[in-house]
Each structure stands twice: as structure tokens, then as C-alpha cells.
Short mmCIF file of C-alpha atoms in Angstrom, two decimals:
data_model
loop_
_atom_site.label_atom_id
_atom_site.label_comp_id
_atom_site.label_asym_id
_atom_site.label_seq_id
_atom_site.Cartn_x
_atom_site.Cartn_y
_atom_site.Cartn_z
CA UNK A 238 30.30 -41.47 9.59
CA UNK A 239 30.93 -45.52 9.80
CA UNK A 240 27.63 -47.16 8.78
CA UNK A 241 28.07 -48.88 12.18
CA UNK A 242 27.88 -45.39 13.74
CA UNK A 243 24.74 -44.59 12.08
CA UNK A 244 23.02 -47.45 12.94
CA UNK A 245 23.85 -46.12 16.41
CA UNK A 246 22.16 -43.07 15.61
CA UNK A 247 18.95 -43.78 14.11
CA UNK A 248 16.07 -44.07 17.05
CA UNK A 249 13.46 -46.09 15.38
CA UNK A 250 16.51 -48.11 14.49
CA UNK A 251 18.56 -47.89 17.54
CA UNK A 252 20.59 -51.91 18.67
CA UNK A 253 20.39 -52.26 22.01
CA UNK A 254 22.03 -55.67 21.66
CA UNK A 255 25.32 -53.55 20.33
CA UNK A 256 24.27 -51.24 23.36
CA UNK A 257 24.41 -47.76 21.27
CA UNK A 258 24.30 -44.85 23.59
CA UNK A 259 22.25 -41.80 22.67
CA UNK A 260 23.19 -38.61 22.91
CA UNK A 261 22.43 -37.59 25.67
CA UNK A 262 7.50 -24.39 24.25
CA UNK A 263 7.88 -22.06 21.36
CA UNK A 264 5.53 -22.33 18.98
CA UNK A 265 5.16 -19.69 15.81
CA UNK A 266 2.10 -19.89 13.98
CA UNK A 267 2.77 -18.33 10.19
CA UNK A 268 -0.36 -19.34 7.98
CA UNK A 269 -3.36 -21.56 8.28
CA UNK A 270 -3.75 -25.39 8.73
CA UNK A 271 -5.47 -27.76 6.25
CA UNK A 272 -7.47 -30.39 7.78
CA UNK A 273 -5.42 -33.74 8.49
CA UNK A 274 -7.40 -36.65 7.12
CA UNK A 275 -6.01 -40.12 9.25
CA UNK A 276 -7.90 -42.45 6.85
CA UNK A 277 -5.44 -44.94 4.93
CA UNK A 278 -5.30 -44.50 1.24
CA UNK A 279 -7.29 -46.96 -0.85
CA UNK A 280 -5.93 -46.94 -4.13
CA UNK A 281 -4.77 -50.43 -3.56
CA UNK A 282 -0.74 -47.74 -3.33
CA UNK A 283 1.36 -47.42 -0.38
CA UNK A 284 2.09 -43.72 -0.26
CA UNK A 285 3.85 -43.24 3.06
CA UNK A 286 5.16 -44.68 5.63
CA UNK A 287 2.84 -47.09 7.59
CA UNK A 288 0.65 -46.25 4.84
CA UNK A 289 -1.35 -43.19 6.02
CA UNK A 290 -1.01 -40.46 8.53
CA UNK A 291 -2.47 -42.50 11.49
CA UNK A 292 0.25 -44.94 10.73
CA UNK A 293 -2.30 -47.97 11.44
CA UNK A 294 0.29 -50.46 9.25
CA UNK A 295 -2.49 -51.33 7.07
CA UNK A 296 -3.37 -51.71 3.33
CA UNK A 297 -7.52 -52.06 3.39
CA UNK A 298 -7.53 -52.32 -0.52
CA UNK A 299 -5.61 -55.75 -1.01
CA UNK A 300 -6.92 -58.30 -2.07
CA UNK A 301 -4.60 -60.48 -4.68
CA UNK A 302 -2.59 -61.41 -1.83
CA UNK A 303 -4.63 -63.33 1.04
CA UNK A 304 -4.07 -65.86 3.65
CA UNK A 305 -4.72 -68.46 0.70
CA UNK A 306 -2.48 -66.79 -2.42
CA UNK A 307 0.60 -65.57 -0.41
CA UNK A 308 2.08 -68.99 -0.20
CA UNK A 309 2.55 -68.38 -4.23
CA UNK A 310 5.24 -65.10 -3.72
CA UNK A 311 8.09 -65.28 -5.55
CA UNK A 312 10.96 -62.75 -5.95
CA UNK A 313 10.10 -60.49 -8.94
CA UNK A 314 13.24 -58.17 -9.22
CA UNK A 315 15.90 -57.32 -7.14
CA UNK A 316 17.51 -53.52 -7.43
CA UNK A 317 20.59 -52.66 -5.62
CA UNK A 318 21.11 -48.93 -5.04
CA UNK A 319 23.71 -46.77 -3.52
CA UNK A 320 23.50 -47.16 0.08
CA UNK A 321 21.90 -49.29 2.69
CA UNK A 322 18.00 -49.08 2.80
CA UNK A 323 16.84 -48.13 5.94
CA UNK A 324 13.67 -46.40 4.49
CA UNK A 325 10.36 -48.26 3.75
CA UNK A 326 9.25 -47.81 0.34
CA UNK A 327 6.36 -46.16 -1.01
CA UNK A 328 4.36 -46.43 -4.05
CA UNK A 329 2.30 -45.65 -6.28
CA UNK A 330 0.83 -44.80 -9.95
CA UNK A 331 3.69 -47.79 -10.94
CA UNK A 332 6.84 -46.84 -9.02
CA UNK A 333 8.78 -47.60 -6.00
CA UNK A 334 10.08 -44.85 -3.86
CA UNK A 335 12.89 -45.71 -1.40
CA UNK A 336 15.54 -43.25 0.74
CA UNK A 337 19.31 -44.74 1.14
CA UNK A 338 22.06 -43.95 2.94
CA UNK A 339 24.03 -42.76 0.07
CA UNK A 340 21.38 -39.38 1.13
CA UNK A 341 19.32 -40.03 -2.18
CA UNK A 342 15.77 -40.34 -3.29
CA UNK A 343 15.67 -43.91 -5.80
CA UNK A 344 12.65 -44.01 -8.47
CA UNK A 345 12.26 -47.22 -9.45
CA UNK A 346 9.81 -49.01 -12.11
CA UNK A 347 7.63 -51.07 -10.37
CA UNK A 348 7.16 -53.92 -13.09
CA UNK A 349 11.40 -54.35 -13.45
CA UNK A 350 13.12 -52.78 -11.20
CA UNK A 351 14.97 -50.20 -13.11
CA UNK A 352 16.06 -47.29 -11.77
CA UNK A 353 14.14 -44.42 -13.19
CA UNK A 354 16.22 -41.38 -11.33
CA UNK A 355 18.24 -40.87 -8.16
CA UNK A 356 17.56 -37.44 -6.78
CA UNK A 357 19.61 -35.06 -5.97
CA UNK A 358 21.64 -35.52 -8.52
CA UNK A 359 24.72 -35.95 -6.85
CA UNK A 360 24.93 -37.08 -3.28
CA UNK A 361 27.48 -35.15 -1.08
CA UNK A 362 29.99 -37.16 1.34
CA UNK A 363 27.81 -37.65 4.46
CA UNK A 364 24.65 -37.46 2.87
CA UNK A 365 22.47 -40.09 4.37
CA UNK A 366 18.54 -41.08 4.74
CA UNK A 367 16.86 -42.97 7.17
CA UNK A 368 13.16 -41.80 6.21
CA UNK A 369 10.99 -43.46 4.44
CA UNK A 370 9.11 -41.34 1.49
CA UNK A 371 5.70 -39.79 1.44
CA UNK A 372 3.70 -39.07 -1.67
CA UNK A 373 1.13 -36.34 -2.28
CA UNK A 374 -0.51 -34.72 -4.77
CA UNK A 375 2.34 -35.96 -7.24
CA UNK A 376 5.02 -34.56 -5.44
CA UNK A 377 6.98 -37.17 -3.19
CA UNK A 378 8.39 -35.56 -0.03
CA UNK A 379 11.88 -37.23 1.83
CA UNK A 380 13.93 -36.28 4.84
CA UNK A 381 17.48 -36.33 4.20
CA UNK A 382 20.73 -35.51 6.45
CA UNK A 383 23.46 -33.45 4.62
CA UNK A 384 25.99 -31.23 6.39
CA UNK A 385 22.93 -29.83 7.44
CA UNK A 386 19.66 -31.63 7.45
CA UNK A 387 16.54 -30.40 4.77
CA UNK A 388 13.25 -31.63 3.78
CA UNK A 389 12.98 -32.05 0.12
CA UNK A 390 10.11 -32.07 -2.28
CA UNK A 391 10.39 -33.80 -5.31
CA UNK A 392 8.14 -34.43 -8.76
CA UNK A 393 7.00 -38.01 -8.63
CA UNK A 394 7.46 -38.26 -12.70
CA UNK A 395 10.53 -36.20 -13.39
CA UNK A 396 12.36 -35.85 -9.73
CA UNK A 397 12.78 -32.29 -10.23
CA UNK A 398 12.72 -30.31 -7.48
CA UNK A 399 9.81 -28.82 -5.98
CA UNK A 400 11.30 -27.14 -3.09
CA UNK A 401 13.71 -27.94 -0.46
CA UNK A 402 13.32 -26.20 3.51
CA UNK A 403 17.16 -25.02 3.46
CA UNK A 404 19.81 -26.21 6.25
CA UNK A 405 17.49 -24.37 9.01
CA UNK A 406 17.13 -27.89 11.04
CA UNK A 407 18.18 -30.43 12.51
CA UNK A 408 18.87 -34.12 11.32
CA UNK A 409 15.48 -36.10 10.32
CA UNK A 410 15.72 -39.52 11.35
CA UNK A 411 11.58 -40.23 11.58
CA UNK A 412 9.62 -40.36 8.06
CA UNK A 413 7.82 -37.24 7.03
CA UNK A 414 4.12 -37.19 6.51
CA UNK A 415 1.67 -35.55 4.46
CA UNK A 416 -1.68 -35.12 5.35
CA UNK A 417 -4.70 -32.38 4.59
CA UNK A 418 -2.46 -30.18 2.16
CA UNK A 419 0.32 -30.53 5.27
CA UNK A 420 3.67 -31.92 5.66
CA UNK A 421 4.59 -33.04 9.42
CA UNK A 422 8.83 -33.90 10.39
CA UNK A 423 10.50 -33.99 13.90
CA UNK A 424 13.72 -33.58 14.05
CA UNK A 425 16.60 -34.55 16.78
CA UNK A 426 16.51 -31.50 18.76
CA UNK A 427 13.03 -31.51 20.05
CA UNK A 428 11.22 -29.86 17.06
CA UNK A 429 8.17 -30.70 15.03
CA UNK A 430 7.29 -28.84 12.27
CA UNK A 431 4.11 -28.37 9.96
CA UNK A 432 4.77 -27.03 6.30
CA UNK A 433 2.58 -25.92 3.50
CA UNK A 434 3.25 -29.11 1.12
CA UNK A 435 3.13 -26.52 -1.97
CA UNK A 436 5.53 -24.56 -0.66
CA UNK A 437 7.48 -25.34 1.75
CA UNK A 438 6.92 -22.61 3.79
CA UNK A 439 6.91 -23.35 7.89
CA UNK A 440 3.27 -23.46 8.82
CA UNK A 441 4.56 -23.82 12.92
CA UNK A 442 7.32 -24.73 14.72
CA UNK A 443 6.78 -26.45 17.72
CA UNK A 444 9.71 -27.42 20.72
CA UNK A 445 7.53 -29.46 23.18
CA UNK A 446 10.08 -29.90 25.99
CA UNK A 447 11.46 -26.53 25.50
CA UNK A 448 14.37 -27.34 23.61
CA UNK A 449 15.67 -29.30 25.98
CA UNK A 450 16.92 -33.36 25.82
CA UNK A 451 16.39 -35.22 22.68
CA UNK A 452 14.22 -34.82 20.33
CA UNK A 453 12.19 -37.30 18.17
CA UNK A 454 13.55 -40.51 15.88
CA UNK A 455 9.93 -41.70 14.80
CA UNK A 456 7.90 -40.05 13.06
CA UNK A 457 4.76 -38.02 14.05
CA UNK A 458 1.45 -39.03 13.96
CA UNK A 459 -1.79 -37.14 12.69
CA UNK A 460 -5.45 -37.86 13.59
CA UNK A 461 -8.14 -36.34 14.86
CA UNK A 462 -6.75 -32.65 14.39
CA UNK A 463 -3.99 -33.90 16.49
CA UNK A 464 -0.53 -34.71 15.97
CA UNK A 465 1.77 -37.64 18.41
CA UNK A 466 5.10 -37.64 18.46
CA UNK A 467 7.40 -39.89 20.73
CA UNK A 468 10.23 -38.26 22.24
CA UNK A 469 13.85 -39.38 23.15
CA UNK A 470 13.29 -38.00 26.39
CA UNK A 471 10.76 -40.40 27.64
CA UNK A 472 7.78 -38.74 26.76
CA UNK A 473 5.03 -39.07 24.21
CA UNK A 474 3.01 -35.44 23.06
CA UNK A 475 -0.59 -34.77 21.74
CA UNK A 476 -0.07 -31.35 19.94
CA UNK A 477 -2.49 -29.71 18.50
CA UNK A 478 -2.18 -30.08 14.22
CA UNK A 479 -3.19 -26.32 13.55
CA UNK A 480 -0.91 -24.68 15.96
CA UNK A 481 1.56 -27.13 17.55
CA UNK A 482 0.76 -26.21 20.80
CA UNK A 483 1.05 -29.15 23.59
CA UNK A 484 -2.68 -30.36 24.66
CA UNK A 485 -1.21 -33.53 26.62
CA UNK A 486 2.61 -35.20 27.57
CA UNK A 487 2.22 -39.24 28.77
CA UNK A 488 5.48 -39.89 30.36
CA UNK A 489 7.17 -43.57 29.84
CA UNK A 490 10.15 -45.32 31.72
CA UNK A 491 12.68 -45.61 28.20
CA UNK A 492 13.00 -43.44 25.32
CA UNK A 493 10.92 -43.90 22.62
CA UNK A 494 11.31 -44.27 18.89
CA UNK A 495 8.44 -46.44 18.62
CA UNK A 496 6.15 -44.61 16.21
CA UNK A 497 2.54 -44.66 17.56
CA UNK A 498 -0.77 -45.86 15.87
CA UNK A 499 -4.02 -43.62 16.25
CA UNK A 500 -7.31 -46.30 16.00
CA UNK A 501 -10.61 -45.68 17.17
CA UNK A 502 -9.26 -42.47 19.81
CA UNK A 503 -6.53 -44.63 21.27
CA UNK A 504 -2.64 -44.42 20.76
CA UNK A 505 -0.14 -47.76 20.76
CA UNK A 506 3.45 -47.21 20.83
CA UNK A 507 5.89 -49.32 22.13
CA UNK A 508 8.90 -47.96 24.21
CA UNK A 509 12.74 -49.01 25.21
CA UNK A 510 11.32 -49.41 28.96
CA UNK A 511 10.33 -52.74 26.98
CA UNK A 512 6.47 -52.38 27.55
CA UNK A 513 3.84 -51.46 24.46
CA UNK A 514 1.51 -48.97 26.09
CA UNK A 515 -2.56 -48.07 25.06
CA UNK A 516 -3.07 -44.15 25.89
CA UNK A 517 -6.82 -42.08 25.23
CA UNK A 518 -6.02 -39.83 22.31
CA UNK A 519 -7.90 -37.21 23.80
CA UNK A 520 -6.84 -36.82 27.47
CA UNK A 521 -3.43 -39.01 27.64
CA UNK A 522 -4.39 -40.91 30.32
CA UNK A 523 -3.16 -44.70 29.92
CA UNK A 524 -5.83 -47.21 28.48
CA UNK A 525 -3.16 -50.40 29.84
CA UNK A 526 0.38 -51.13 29.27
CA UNK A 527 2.06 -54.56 29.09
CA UNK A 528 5.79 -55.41 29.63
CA UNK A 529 6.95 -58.11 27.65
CA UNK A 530 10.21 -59.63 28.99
CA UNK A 531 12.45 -58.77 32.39
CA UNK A 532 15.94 -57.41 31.16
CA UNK A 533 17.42 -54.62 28.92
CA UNK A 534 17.14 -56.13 26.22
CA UNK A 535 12.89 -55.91 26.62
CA UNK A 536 12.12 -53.36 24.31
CA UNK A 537 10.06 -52.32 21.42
CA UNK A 538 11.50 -50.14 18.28
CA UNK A 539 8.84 -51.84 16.08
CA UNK A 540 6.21 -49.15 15.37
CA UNK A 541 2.87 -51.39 16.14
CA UNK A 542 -0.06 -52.26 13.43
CA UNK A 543 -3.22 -51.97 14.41
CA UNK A 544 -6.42 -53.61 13.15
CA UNK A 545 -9.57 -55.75 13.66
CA UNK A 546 -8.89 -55.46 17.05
CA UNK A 547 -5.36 -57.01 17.31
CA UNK A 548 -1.69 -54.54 17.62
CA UNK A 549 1.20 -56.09 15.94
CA UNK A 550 5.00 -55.42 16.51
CA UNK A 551 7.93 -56.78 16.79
CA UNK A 552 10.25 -57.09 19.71
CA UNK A 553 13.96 -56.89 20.32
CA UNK A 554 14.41 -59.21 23.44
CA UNK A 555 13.59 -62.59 22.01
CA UNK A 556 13.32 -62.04 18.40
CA UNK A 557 9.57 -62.29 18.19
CA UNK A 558 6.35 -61.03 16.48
CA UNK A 559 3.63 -60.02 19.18
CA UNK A 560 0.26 -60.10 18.24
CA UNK A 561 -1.51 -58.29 21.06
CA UNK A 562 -5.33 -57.65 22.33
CA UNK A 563 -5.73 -54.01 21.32
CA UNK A 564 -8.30 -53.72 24.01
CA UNK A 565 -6.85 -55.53 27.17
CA UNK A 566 -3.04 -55.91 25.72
CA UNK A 567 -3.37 -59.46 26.11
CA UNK A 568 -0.92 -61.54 23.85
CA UNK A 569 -2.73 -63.70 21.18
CA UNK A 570 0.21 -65.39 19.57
CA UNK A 571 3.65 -64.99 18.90
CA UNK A 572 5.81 -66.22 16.34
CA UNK A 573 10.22 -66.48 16.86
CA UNK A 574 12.26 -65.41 14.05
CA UNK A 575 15.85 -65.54 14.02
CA UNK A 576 17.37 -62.12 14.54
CA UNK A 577 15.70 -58.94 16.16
CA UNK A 578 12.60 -57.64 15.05
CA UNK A 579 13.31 -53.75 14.60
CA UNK A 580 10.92 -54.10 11.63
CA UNK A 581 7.34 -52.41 11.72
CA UNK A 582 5.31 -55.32 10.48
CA UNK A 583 1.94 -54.37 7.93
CA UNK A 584 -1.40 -56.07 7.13
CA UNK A 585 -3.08 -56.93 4.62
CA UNK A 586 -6.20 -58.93 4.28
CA UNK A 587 -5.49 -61.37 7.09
CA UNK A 588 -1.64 -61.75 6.88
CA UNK A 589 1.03 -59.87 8.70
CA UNK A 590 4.32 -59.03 6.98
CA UNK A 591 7.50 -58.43 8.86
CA UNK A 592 11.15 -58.38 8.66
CA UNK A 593 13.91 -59.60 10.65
CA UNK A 594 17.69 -59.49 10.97
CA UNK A 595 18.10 -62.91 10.30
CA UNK A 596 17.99 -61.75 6.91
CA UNK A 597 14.04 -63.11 5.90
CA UNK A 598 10.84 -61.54 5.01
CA UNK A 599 7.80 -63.12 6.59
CA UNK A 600 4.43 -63.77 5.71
CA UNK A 601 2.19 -64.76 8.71
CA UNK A 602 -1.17 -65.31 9.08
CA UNK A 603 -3.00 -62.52 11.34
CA UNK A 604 -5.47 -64.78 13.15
CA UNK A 605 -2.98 -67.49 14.94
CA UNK A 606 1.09 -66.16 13.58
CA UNK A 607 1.14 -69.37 11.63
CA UNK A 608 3.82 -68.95 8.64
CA UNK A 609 2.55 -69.04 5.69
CA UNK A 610 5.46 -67.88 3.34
CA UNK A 611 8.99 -66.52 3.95
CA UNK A 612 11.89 -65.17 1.58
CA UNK A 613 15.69 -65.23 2.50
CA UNK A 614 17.47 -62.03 1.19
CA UNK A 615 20.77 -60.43 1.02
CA UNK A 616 20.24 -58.72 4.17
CA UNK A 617 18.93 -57.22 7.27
CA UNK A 618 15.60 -55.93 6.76
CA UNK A 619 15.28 -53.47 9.56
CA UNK A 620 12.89 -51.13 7.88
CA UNK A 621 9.00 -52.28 7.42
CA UNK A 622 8.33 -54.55 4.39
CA UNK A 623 5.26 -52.91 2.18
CA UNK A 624 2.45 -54.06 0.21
CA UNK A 625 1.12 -52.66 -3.12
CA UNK A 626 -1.11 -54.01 -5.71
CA UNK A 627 -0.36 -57.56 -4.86
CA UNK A 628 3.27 -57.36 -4.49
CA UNK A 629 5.77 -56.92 -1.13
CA UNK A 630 8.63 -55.06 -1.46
CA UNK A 631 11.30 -54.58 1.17
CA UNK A 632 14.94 -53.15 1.23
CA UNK A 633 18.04 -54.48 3.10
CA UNK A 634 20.93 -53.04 5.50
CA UNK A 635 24.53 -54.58 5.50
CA UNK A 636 24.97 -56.21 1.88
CA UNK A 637 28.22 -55.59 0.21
CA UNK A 638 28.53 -52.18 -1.68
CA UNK A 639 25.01 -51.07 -0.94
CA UNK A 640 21.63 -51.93 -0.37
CA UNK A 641 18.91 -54.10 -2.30
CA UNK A 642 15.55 -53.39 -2.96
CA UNK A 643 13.24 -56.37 -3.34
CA UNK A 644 10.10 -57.32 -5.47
CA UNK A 645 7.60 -60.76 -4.75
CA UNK A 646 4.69 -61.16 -6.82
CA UNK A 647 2.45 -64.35 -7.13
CA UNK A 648 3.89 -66.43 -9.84
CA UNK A 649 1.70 -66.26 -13.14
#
């Protein structure tokens, strides 16, 4: 399939400005639940995508990098790899995780770059990844879209395979996560899953419109003993983590591919109907909503960041950063780039990091959106930039022969 197709494809990814079209409960229990914990990791690591399972965009443990020290980035390494990078990396215990659309998990060193392994060994024609890697208990856990679509489980040191689910879904396009001895995908066709994260074995299967419509290009969400997911088919679900049934549905006016941020019992998600809504975790029922721009082109793919009382994300209309009250939904600032903002920006004591299509990687600071630092690189960064034991690193879509992998750290 023509990377341009595949672009296309991927929801959390999808162009409206090259006006892609989209295509147009049974639950089975098998074996118990382990509790979901939605707290962020704070090992300093970034070990999944929006680092944690309540995909807050946050990185608590930072502190070499700060609105006074980022200025000082400079590009460490740059790796190039097989395909496009779509997927945000993840990291820890020294390497760099990162999916690419040559359908292949890359290990990299964290200190140089160097590619430590590229699992499976050999990539099929029309392999391709668009999720982003989660790490657990040593054992690093990636989507990827064969023939047939699988969940795989690697080793973190070796890359040897744990276990893989078989070709008994459908194509992942939202990042797996791993929480309380669990492993959570959605898939295209209106499925979520839960899997034992030794194993592999399906823990429930869960179709919350019935099988019908689309199904789900962001990834779910876990907190509170309850897992979001935002649907293709207008609708955002509250299922219940132990048994996938359906406790609530909050309808929207788009589809969504948005993936939504659990803080303090409230949900933020931004949707194609081009307004970034505030919903009660428990019941559903909308906290506010705010529409940001008039035309199709208003809408959000950014998955939001949420702390200290702001939401961040990034919008497609007018190539902008939001920063947004996370009580009201009030904008605080907002800061231009100069391409759309498809990136999910992060933060990290005081400064929010985002990509943009215009080809950069920005630093700004969380308080006003004032730049503080900014990197040109070889190409679109569509996926979210990450930060890890004082260092960013981001990967690109559209370079020549593949995609790049990227490494700033403070200069010594």
C-alpha cells in the first residue's frame, strides 16, 4: 500500500487537509483482571505511549531539562531505520524503542544511536506499524499490521519473542498499553481487547457498538478500573477494565482518533467535529466542550496533555498549539507553527514539547507558549516527541528511503 495511502488510513493520523475518506456487545470473559494502575512511571523512562496508562502526556521525574536548560538542546544522534516513524518512542533501562512502517520493532542504544536489533527478523511486504511501543516487566509489547494484524511481545534485551496473539484480529492502528499485569489494543473493527501480558492469552473481548461502523485508531485509556476508547463512529466508551462490558457511550459530532486523558475523574479528547471536549469519568456526562475554529478543517487528532490544571494539543485548522483551562476550557495561549499539528505534545517540568509538519520540534514554555528552543529535522514529525532522562527524542515521516529517529541532549 502507497505510503500516501496509509497515511490515509491511520486515525490518530488521519489529513484532513488531503481530505482522506474513512472507510466507511459481545463480551467473553476468560480469566481474571489485574488491577490497572493510571499513575505515570517515575523512573525518570518513558515506557509507553503518552507515558502511562492514563495517557496524561507527562514525565513528573524530569528535571535536567527545565524552562531554564532547554534552550541548551542540541542534536545528539540521528538513526535512520527502515520505514517512516509514525510511532512515538519509548524508553527505558538505556534504549529507544520505536515501530516503523517497514512493520518492525527498532532497539536502539540510547547514548549513540546504534541499532541494537530489528524484530521480527524479517519484515514481510506490507508489514507496517503505526503504534507506538509499551514496556513492561522487561518485555516490550508493539502492534503491528501484516497480512493479518498481531500483537507481539518481545524481550527488551534480546528481542526474542515472547509471544505473538496470531492473525485472529484486525489491523492495530492505536498504541497498545500495559497496565496492572494487562495489555489493552483496539483494533479497526470495533474491538478492544484485554490480554494476560505473560501470555498472551485473551483476558476479554469486547465489540462496544456491536460490531458495527468503525472501530478505534487511538488507543485506549485505563484509569480508575476503567478503560476509554474513542471510536470512529462518533462515540467515546467507558468499559469496564475487568470485563469489557460498556458502563457509559458520550456521543460527539466527528469521528474520533483523539486519544483521551484521564486526570482527577475527568476525560479530554479532542474530536474531528473540531471541538476538545471535558466528560465525568464516572457517569459520561459532559464537564464543557469548546470548538476552536468554523470550517472542516477545525479539528483535533492531537491526543491532549494534561497537567497543573492546563490541557495541551495541537490543532489541524491553523497550525497551532492550544493551551487550554482544564476546568472551564478556556484558551490560555497559543503558539502558530508552520504545518499541522497532528503531534500529541508532552510535559515536562514547565515546558511543552510538540511536533509539527513543518518539519521542527518545539520546545515551549507551559505557562505563556513562549518558544524557548526549536530543532529543524528531516521530516514531518507527526507522532509525539518524548522525553527521557534529559533528552527528547522524536522520529520523522516522508524523508527519502525511510525514517529518522532523533536524539537532543544539553550540550556538555
Amino acid at each position: 500500500m502507497p505510503a500516501r495511502d496509509r497515511r490515509c488510513m491511520t486515525g490518530r493520523f488521519l489529513r484532513v487537509r488531503a481530505l482522506c475518506a474513512l472507510a466507511a456487545l459481545v463480551m467473553t470473559p476468560l480469566v481474571a483482571v489485574g488491577t490497572a494502575s493510571a499513575s505515570a512511571v517515575a523512573t525518570g523512562d518513558w515506557t509507553q505511549f503518552r507515558n502511562g496508562p492514563a495517557h496524561q502526556g507527562v514525565n513528573t521525574a524530569e528535571t535536567a531539562l527545565s524552562v531554564s536548560t532547554v534552550g541548551g538542546l542540541r542534536q545528539q544522534w540521528v538513526t535512520k531505520i527502515g520505514g517512516s516513524v509514525w510511532s512515538s518512542p519509548a524508553t527505558a533501562d538505556g534504549r529507544v524503542y520505536v515501530g516503523g512502517l517497514d512493520g518492525r520493532l527498532h532497539a536502539l542504544d540510547a547514548a549513540t544511536g546504534q541499532q541494537l536489533w530489528a524484530k521480527p527478523d524479517s519484515a514481510l511486504t506490507g508489514d507496517w506499524t503505526f503504534t507506538s511501543p509499551a514496556i513492561g516487566d522487561g518485555v516490550v509489547y508493539l502492534g503491528i499490521n501484516r497480512p493479518a494484524a498481531e500483537i507481539w511481545a518481545f524481550d527488551a534485551v534480546t528481542g526474542a519473542t515472547r509471544w505473538r496473539t496470531g492473525a485472529s484480529i484486525s489491523n492495530i492502528n492505536g498504541s497498545p498499553v500495559v497496565a496492572g499485569g494487562v495489555v489493552y489494543a483496539a483494533t479497526t473493527e470495533d474491538q478492544v481487547l484485554a490480554l494476560d501480558a505473560a501470555t498472551g492469552a485473551r483476558i476479554w473481548d469486547a465489540k462496544p457498538n456491536g460490531g458495527r461502523g468503525s472501530g478505534f485508531y487511538s488507543s485506549p485509556t485505563v484509569a480508575g478500573g476503567k478503560v476509554f476508547a474513542a471510536s470512529l463512529n462518533q462515540q467515546v466508551y467507558a468499559l469496564d477494565a475487568a470485563t469489557g462490558a460498556v458502563l457509559w457511550s458520550f456521543p460527539t459530532g466527528g469521528h474520533n482518533s483523539s486519544t483521551p486523558a484521564v486526570v482527577g475523574g475527568t476525560v479530554y479528547f479532542g474530536s474531528r467535529d473540531g471541538n476538545v471536549y471535558a466528560v465525568n469519568a464516572e457517569t459520561g456526562v459532559q464537564r464543557w466542550k469548546v470548538r476552536y475554529g468554523s470550517n472542516i478543517l477545525a479539528s483535533f487528532q492531537s491526543s491532549p496533555a494534561v497537567v497543573n490544571g492546563s490541557v495541551y494539543i495541537g490543532t489541524n485548522n491553523d497550525r497551532r498549539v492550544l493551551a487550554l483551562d482544564a476546568a472551564t476550557g478556556a484558551t490560555k495561549w497559543s503558539f502558530r507553527t508552520g504545518g499541522v499539528v497532528m503531534s500529541s505534545p508532552v510535559v515536562a517540568n514547565g515546558v511543552v514539547y510538540v511536533g509539527s509538519d513543518d518539519r521542527s520540534v518545539y520546545a515551549l514554555r507551559a505557562t505563556n507558549g513562549q518558544r524557548l528552543w526549536s530543532a529543524k529535522v528531516s521530516g514531518a514529525v507527526d507522532s509525539g516527541p518524548v522525553v527521557a532522562q534529559g533528552k527528547v527524542y522524536a522520529g520523522t515521516y516522508g524523508d527519502s528511503g525511510g525514517g529518522n529517529v532523533y536524539s537532543f541532549a544539553l550540550s556538555r
